[in-house]
XYZ file of C-alpha atoms in Angstrom:
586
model
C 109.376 117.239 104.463
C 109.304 120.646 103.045
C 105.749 121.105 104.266
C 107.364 120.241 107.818
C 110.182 122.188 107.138
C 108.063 125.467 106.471
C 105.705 124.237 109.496
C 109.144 124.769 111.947
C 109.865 128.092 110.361
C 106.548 129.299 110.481
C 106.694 128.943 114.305
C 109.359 131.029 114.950
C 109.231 133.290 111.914
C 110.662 136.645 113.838
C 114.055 134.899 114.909
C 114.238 133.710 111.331
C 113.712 136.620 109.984
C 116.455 138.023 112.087
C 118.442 134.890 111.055
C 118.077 136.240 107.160
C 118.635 139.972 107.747
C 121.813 139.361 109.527
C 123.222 137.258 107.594
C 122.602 139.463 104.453
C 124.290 142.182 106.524
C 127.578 139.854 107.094
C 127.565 139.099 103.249
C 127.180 142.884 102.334
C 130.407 143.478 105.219
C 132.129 140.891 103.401
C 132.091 142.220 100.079
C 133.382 145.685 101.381
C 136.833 144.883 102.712
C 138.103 143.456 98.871
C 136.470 146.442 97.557
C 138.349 148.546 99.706
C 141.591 146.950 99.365
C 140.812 147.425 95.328
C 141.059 150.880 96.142
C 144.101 151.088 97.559
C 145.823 149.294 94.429
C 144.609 151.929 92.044
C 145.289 154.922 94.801
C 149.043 153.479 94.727
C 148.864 153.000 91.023
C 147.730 156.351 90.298
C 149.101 158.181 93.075
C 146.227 160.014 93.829
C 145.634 160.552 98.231
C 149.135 159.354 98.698
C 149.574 157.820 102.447
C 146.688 159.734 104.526
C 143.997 158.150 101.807
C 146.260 154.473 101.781
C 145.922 154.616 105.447
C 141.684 155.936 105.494
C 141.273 152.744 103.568
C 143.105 150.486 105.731
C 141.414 151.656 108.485
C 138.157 151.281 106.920
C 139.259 147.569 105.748
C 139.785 146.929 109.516
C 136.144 148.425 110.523
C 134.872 146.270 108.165
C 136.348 143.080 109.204
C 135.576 143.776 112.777
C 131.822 144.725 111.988
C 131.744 141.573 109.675
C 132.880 139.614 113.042
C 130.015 141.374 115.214
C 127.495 140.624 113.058
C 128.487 136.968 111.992
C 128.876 136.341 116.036
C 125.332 137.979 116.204
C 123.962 136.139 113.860
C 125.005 132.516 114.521
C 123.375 133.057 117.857
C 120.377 133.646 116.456
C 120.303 130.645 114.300
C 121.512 128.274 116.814
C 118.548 130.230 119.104
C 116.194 128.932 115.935
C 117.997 126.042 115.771
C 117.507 124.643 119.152
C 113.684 125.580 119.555
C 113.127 123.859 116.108
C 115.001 120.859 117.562
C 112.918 120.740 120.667
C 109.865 120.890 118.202
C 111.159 117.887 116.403
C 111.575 115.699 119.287
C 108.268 117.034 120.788
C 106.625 115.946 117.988
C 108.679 112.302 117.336
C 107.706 111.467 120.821
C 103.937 112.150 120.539
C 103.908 110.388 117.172
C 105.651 107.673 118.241
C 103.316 107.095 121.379
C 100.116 107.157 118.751
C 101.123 104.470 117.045
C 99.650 100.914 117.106
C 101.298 98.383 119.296
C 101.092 96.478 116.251
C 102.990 98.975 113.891
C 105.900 99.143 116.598
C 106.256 95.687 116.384
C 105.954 94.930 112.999
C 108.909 98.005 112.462
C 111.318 95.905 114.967
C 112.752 96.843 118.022
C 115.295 98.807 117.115
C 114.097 100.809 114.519
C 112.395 103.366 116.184
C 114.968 103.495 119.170
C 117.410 104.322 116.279
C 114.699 106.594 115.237
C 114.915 108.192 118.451
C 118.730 107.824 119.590
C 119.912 108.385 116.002
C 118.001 110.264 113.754
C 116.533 112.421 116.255
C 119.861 113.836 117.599
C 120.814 114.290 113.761
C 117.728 116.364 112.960
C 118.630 118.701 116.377
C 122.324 118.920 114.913
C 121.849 119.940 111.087
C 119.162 123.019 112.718
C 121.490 123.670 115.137
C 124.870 123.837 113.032
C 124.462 122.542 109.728
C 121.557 124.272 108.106
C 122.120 128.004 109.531
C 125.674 127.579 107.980
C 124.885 126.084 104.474
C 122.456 129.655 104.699
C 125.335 132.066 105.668
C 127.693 130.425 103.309
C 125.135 130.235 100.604
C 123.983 134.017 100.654
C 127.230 135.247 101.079
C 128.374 133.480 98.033
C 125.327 134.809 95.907
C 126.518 138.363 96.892
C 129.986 137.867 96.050
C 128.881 136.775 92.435
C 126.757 139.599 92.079
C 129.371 141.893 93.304
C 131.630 140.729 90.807
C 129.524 140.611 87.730
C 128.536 144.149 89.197
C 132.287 145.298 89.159
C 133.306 144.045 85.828
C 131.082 142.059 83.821
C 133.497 140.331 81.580
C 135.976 139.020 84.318
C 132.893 138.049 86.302
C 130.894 136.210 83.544
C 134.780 134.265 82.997
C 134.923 133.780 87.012
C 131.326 131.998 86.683
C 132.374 129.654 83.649
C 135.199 128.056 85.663
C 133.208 127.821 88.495
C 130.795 125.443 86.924
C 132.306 122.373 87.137
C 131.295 123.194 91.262
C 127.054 122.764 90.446
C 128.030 119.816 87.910
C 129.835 117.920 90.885
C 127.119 119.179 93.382
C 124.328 117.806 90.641
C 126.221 114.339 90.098
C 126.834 114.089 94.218
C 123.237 115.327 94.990
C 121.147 112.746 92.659
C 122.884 110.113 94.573
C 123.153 111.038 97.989
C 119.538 111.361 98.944
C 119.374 107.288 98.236
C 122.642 106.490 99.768
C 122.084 108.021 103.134
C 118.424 107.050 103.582
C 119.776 103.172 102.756
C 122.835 104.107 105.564
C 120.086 104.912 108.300
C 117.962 101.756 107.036
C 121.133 99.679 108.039
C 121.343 101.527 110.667
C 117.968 100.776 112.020
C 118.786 96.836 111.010
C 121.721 96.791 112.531
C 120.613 98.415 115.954
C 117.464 95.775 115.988
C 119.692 92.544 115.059
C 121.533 93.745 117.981
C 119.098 94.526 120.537
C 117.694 91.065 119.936
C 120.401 88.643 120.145
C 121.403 90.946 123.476
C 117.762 90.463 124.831
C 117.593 87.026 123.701
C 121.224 85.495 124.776
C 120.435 83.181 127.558
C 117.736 81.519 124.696
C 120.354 81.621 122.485
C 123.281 80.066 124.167
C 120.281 77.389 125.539
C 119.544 76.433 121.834
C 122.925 76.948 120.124
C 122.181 79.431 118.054
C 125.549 81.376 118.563
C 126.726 80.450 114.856
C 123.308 81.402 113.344
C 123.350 84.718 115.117
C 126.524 85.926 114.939
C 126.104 85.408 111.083
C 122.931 87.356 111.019
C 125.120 89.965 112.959
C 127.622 89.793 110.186
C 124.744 89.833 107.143
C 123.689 93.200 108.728
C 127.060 94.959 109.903
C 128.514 93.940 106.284
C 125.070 95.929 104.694
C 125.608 98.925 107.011
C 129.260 98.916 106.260
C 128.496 98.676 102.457
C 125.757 101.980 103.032
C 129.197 103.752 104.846
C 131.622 103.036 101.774
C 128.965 104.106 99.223
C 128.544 107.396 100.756
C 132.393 107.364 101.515
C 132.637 107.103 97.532
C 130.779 110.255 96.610
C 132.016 112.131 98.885
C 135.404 111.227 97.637
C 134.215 112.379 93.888
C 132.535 115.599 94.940
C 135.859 117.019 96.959
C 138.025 116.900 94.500
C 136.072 117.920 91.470
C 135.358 121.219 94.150
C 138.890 121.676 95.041
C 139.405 121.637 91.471
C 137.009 124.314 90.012
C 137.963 126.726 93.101
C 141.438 127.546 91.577
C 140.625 127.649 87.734
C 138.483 131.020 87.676
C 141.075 132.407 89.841
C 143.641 131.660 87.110
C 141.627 132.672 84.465
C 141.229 136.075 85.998
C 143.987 137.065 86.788
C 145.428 135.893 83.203
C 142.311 137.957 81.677
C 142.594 140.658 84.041
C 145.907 141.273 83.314
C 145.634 141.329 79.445
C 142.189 143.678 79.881
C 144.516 146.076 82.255
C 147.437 146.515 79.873
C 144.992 147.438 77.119
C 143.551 150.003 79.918
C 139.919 147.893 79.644
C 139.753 147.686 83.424
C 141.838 149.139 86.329
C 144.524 147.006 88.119
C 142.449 147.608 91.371
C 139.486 146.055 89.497
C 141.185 142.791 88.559
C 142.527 142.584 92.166
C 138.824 143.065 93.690
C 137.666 140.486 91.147
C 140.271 137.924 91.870
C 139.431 138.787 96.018
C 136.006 137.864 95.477
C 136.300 134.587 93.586
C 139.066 133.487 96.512
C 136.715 135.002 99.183
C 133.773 132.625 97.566
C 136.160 129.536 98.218
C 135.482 130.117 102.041
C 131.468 129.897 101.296
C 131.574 127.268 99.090
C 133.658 125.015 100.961
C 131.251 125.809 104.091
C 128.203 124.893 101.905
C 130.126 121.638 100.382
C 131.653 120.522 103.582
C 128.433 120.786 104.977
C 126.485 118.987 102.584
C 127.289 115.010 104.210
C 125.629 116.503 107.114
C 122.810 118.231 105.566
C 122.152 115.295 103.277
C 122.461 112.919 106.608
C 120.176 115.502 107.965
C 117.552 115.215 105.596
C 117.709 111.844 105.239
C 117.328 111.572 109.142
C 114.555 114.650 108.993
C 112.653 112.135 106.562
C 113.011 108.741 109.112
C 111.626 111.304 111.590
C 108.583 112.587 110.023
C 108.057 109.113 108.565
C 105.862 108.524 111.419
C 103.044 111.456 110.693
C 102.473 109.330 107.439
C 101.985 105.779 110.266
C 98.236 104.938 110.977
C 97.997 106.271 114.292
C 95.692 104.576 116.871
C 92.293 106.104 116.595
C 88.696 105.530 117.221
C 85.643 105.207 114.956
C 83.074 107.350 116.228
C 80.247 105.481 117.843
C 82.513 102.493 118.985
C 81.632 102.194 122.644
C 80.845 98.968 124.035
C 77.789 98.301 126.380
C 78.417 95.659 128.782
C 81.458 93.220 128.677
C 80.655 89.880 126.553
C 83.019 88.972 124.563
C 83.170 87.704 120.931
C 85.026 86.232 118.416
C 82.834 86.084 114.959
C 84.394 84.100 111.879
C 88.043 85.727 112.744
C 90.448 85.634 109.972
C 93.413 86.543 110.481
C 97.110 86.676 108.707
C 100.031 88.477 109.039
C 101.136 91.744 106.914
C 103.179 89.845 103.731
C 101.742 86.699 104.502
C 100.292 84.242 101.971
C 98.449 82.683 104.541
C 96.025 82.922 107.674
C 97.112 82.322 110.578
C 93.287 82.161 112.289
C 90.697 80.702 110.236
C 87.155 81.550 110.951
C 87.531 81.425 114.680
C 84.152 81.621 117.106
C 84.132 82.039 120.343
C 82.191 83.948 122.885
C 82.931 84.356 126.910
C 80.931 85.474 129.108
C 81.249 87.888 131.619
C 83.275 86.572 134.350
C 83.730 84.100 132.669
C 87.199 82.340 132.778
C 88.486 80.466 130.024
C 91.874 79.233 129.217
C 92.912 78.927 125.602
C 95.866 76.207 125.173
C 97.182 74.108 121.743
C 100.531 72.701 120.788
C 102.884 75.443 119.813
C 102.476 77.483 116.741
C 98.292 77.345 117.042
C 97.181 80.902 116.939
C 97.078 81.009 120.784
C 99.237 84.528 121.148
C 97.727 86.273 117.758
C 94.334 85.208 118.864
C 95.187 87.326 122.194
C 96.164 90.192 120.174
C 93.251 90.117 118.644
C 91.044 90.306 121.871
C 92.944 93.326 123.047
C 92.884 95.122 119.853
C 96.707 95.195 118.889
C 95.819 93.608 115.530
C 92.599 93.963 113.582
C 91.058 90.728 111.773
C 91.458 90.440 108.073
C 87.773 89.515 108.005
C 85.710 88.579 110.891
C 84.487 90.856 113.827
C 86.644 90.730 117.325
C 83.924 92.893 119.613
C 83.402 93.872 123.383
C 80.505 94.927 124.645
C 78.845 94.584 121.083
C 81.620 97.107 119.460
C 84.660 96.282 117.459
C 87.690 96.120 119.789
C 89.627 97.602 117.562
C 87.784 100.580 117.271
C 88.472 101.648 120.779
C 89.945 104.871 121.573
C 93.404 103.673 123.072
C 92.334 105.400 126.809
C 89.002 103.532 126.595
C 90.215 100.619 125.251
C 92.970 99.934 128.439
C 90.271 100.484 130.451
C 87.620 97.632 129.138
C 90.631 95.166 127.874
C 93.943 94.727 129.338
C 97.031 92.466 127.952
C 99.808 91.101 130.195
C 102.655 88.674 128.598
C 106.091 87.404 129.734
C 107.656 90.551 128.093
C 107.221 93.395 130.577
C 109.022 96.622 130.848
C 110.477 98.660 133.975
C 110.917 102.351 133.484
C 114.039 104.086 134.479
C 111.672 105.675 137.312
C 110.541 104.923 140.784
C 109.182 102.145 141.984
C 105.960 104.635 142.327
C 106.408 105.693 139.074
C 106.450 102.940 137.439
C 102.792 101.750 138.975
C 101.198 105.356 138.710
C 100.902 104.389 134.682
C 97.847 102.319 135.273
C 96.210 104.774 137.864
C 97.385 108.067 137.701
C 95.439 109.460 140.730
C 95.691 106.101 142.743
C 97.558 107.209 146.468
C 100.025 104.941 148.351
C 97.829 102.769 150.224
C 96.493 101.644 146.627
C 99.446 101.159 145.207
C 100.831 99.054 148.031
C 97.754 97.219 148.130
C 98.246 96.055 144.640
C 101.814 95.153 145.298
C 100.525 92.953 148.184
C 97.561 91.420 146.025
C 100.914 90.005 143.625
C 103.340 88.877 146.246
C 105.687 92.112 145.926
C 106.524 91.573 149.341
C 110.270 92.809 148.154
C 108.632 96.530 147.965
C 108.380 96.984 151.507
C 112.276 96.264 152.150
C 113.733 98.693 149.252
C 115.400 101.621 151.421
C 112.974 104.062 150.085
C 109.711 101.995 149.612
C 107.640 103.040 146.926
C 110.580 106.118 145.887
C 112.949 103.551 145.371
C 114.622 104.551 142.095
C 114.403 101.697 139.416
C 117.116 101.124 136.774
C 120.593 100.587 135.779
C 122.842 101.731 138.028
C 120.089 102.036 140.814
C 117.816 99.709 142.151
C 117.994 96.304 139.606
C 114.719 94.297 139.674
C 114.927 90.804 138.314
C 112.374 88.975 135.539
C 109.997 87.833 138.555
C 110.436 91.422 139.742
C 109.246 92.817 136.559
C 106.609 90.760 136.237
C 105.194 91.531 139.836
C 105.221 95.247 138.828
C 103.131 94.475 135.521
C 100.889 92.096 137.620
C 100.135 95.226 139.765
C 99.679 97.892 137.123
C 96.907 95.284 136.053
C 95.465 95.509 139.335
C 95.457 98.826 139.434
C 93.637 99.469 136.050
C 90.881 97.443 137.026
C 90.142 96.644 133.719
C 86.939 94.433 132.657
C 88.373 91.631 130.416
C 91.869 90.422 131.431
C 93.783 88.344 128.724
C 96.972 86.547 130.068
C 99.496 85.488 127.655
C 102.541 83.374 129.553
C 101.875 86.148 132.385
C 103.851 84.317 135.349
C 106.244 82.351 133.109
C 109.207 83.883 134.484
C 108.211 83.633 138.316
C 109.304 80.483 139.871
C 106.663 77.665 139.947
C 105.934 77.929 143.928
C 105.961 82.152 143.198
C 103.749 81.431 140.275
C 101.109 79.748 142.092
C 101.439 82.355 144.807
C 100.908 85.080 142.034
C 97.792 83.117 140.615
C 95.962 82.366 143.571
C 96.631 86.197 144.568
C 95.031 87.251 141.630
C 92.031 85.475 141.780
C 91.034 87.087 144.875
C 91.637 90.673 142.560
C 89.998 89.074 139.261
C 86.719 87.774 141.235
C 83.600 89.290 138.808
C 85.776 90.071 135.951
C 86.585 88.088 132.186
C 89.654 85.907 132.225
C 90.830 84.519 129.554
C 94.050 82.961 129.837
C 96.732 81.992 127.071
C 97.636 78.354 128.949
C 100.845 76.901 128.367
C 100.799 75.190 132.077
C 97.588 72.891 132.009
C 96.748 73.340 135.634
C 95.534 76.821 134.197
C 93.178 75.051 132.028
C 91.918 72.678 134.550
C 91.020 75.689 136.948
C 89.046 77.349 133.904
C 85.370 77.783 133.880
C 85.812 76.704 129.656
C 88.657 75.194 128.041
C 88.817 76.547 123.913
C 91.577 74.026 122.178
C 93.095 75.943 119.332
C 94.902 73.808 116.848
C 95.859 74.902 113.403
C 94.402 78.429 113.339
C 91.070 76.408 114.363
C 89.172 76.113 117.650
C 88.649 72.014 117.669
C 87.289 71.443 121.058
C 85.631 73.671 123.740
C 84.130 72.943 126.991
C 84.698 71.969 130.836
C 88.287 70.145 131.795
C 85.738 67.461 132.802
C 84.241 67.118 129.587
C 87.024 67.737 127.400
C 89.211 64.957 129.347
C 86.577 62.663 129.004
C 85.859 63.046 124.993
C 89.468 61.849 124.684
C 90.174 64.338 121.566
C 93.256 66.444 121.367
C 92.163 68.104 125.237
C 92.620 64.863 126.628
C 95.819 64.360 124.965
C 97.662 67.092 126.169
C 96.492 66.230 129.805
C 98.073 63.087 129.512
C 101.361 64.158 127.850
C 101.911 67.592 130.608
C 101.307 64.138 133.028
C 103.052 61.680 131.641
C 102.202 58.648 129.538
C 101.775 56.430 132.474
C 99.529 58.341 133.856
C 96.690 59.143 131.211
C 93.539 61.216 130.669
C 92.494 60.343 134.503
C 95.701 60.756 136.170
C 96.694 62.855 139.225
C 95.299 66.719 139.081
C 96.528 69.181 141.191
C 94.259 71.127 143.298
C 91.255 73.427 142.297
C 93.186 77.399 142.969
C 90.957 78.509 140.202
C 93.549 81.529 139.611
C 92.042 82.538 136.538
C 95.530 83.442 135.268
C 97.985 81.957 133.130
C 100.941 80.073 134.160
């Protein structure tokens, strides 16, 4: 953080500079005016001047105020001018490191954690450089020069001032050791409570299906009650530090002017002096309570300022030099394979190898490996031990642009940017023109293109144009097409289309898939019977691999599963439907 920190001032050193200078200017202003007014007492006191010198220092009490105003005015703008550009740095920088990362790292963090990241943290960073931090600076410098002036104008009354004062860095201290902790574990809840809510929203319809309602509203209530706990703890310490401050503000005061007085019967120090001292120590109320008002929101700050630069310590997706595959077989060598925090693999010692153009469906009973073993083959995870390699080098290994280009992943879970319809394809193919995209569209059914009021400029989103789950799909469907990638794996791709729009989909893709790898997650068996191979996964194991025909006929766990997605009365041999040989999964 503080290497970061000096990284943002570093790049725009000149306004910071300017940030410094005029704020040591305001603090100098500031100490004039009580100086002046000092004056004044002992002018009266003494009579020396009379009115014409009472009324040159009034006048030069009011040039100081007003030049304390210009400059302060002048000087915020400045800092909220460094403010703002180091802001804009911040999220510049959150938004590349957050598109480095591993699709597996995002995942594993939750759904919500970096979007509160991003809509939470972010925003805070922006607001403490904006407001908070060139404040806390003003406030602190001018209260170091009002200390100094006053141990400067009478060391005795200042060095009593300073005494009283310190039950102020005591409170700070005591509020400070705990704060860091409490508002880090406040965004953590944060982050929990944003994901536990973003996936009973996106998960409602399975919820209500299942009756989970119960279960999930209690998980809502484990998590609010946490984040709510994280809100009263840093309530608490705020509700020490405040008083202990207001406290320790008036005490010196007292003291002063008790000690002052005594020191300016005995003729020690000058009535004016006392005044000026007692001044100062009110003036550095004004400071202090900036710099302790301020401190929730620099502590929330740099709490949030740590969440955000969290992600430069992330593995980023890289490359190992050298990886770059020649040709487009396939394989799966003794893959291992288990979860972060896991005690156990979920893949054991998996072999496989597909051709190219090859297409082979990969099906099993629920909970086999089928989905993680598809991560694997695009590179989103990385075997514990084992080799997962295309084209003879490590998938994983893959520079992220070279990698979407040899391997490309489509599930049921599919995302529409708040963007044109045009947009939205133009992520696959960046140069492709119209004709190509439309082309694509056709190739998946998207028929429903061609009648938006805009066509292809047809704005996508809330509040615009609303595209359905078969919608979104279609649009993923087509970015595939577009990237043209060599190995296709399809997990659940068409599960949300219709079955009649599904087979559509399928048998429109296997015009657009002819020469290239398949492989196919297959939860609908008709997938599996149009495969070239059919790999049974069971148990983290591949049990069975061959032709429908031949698996169907050894009457193992293949055959099984044909008979149940059939029906019991209708067994191993019963009706099939036709050969689309999609190469696609349903």
């Amino acid at each position: 953080m503080r290497r970061a920190g000096f990284g943002l001032v570093r790049a725009d050193l000149a306004v910071f500079a300017g940030v410094l200078g005029l704020n040591a200017a305001v603090a100098a202003a500031g100490l004039l005016a009580p100086w002046l007014l000092g004056r004044v007492v002992d002018t009266v006191v003494t009579g020396g001047g009379g009115v014409p010198a009472v009324d040159r220092l009034s006048l030069a009490v009011v040039a100081c105020a007003v030049g304390q105003l210009l400059l302060t005015r002048w000087g915020r703008l400045l800092a909220h001018r460094f403010g703002e550009r180091a802001s804009a740095r911040v999220r510049g920088q959150f938004a590349a490191r957050a598109l480095a990362l591993p699709a597996a790292a995002v995942e594993r963090a939750g759904n919500g954690d970096l979007a509160a990241r991003g809509t939470g943290d972010v925003p805070a960073v922006g607001a403490a450089l904006r407001d908070v931090v060139p404040e806390v600076l003003v406030a602190s410098l001018q209260a170091l020069a009002v200390l100094a002036a006053t141990l400067l104008l009478s060391p005795a009354l200042g060095a009593l001032g300073i005494v009283f004062l310190l039950g102020i860095p005591a409170a700070a201290r005591w509020y400070l050791r705990r704060a860091r902790a409490a508002y880090l574990a406040q965004g953590e809840a944060q982050s929990a409570l944003a994901g536990t809510l973003a996936a009973t929203a996106a998960g409602a319809r399975t919820v209500e299906a299942l009756g989970l309602q119960r279960r999930r509203a209690e998980a809502m209530e484990a998590v609010a009650g946490t984040w709510v706990r994280s809100r009263e703890r840093t309530l608490f310490l705020r509700s020490v530090l405040f008083p202990a401050v207001d406290v320790s503000y008036v005490l010196p005061v007292v003291a002063v002017l008790l000690a002052g007085g005594a020191l300016a019967r005995h003729g020690a120090v000058s009535p004016g002096t006392v005044v000026t001292c007692v001044l100062y120590l009110r003036q550095l109320s004004a400071p202090l309570d900036a710099v302790l008002q301020r401190m929730e929101g620099l502590q929330g700050g740099l709490a949030s300022f740590a969440r955000v630069e969290g992600l430069a310590t992330a593995p980023a997706a890289s490359a190992r030099a050298g990886a770059e595959p020649r040709g487009d077989l396939v394989e799966v060598a003794d893959a291992h394979y288990a979860y972060p925090g896991a005690d156990r693999d979920v893949l054991h010692g998996v072999r496989l190898s597909v051709r190219p153009g090859e297409r082979l469906a990969v099906v099993g009973p629920s909970g086999a490996g089928k989905s993680t073993l598809g991560r694997l083959l695009v590179g989103i995870d990385r075997p514990r031990a084992g080799e997962v390699t295309v084209g003879g080098a490590p998938v994983a290994d893959l520079a992220p642009e070279r990698l979407r280009r040899q391997v490309v992943l489509v599930t049921q879970e599919h995302h529409v940017f708040r963007a044109g319809v045009r947009d939205n394809l133009l992520l696959a193919a960046p140069d492709a023109d119209d004709p190509r995209l439309l082309a694509a569209l056709e190739a998946v059914g998207a028929d429903w293109v061609a009648a938006l009021p805009d066509g292809l400029g047809t704005e996508l989103g809330a509040g615009r144009y609303e595209v359905d789950g078969a919608q979104a799909q279609q649009l993923a469907l087509a970015r595939v097409v577009l990237a043209d990638p060599a190995v296709v794996v399809l997990d659940e791709a068409t599960a949300l289309l219709d079955p009649a729009a599904a087979r559509n989909a399928e048998r429109a893709l296997a015009a657009v898939l002819t020469g290239r790898t398949v492989i196919a997650i297959a939860h609908r068996l008709h997938t599996a019977h149009d495969a070239d191979r059919v790999a049974v996964l069971d148990g983290g194991r591949i049990t069975e691999l061959g032709t429908h025909e031949e698996l169907v006929a050894a009457g193992g766990p293949y055959a099984a599963l044909w008979a149940a997605w059939h029906g019991t009365g209708d067994g191993p041999a019963g009706p099939r439907p036709g050969r689309v040989r999609p190469g696609t999964a349903g």
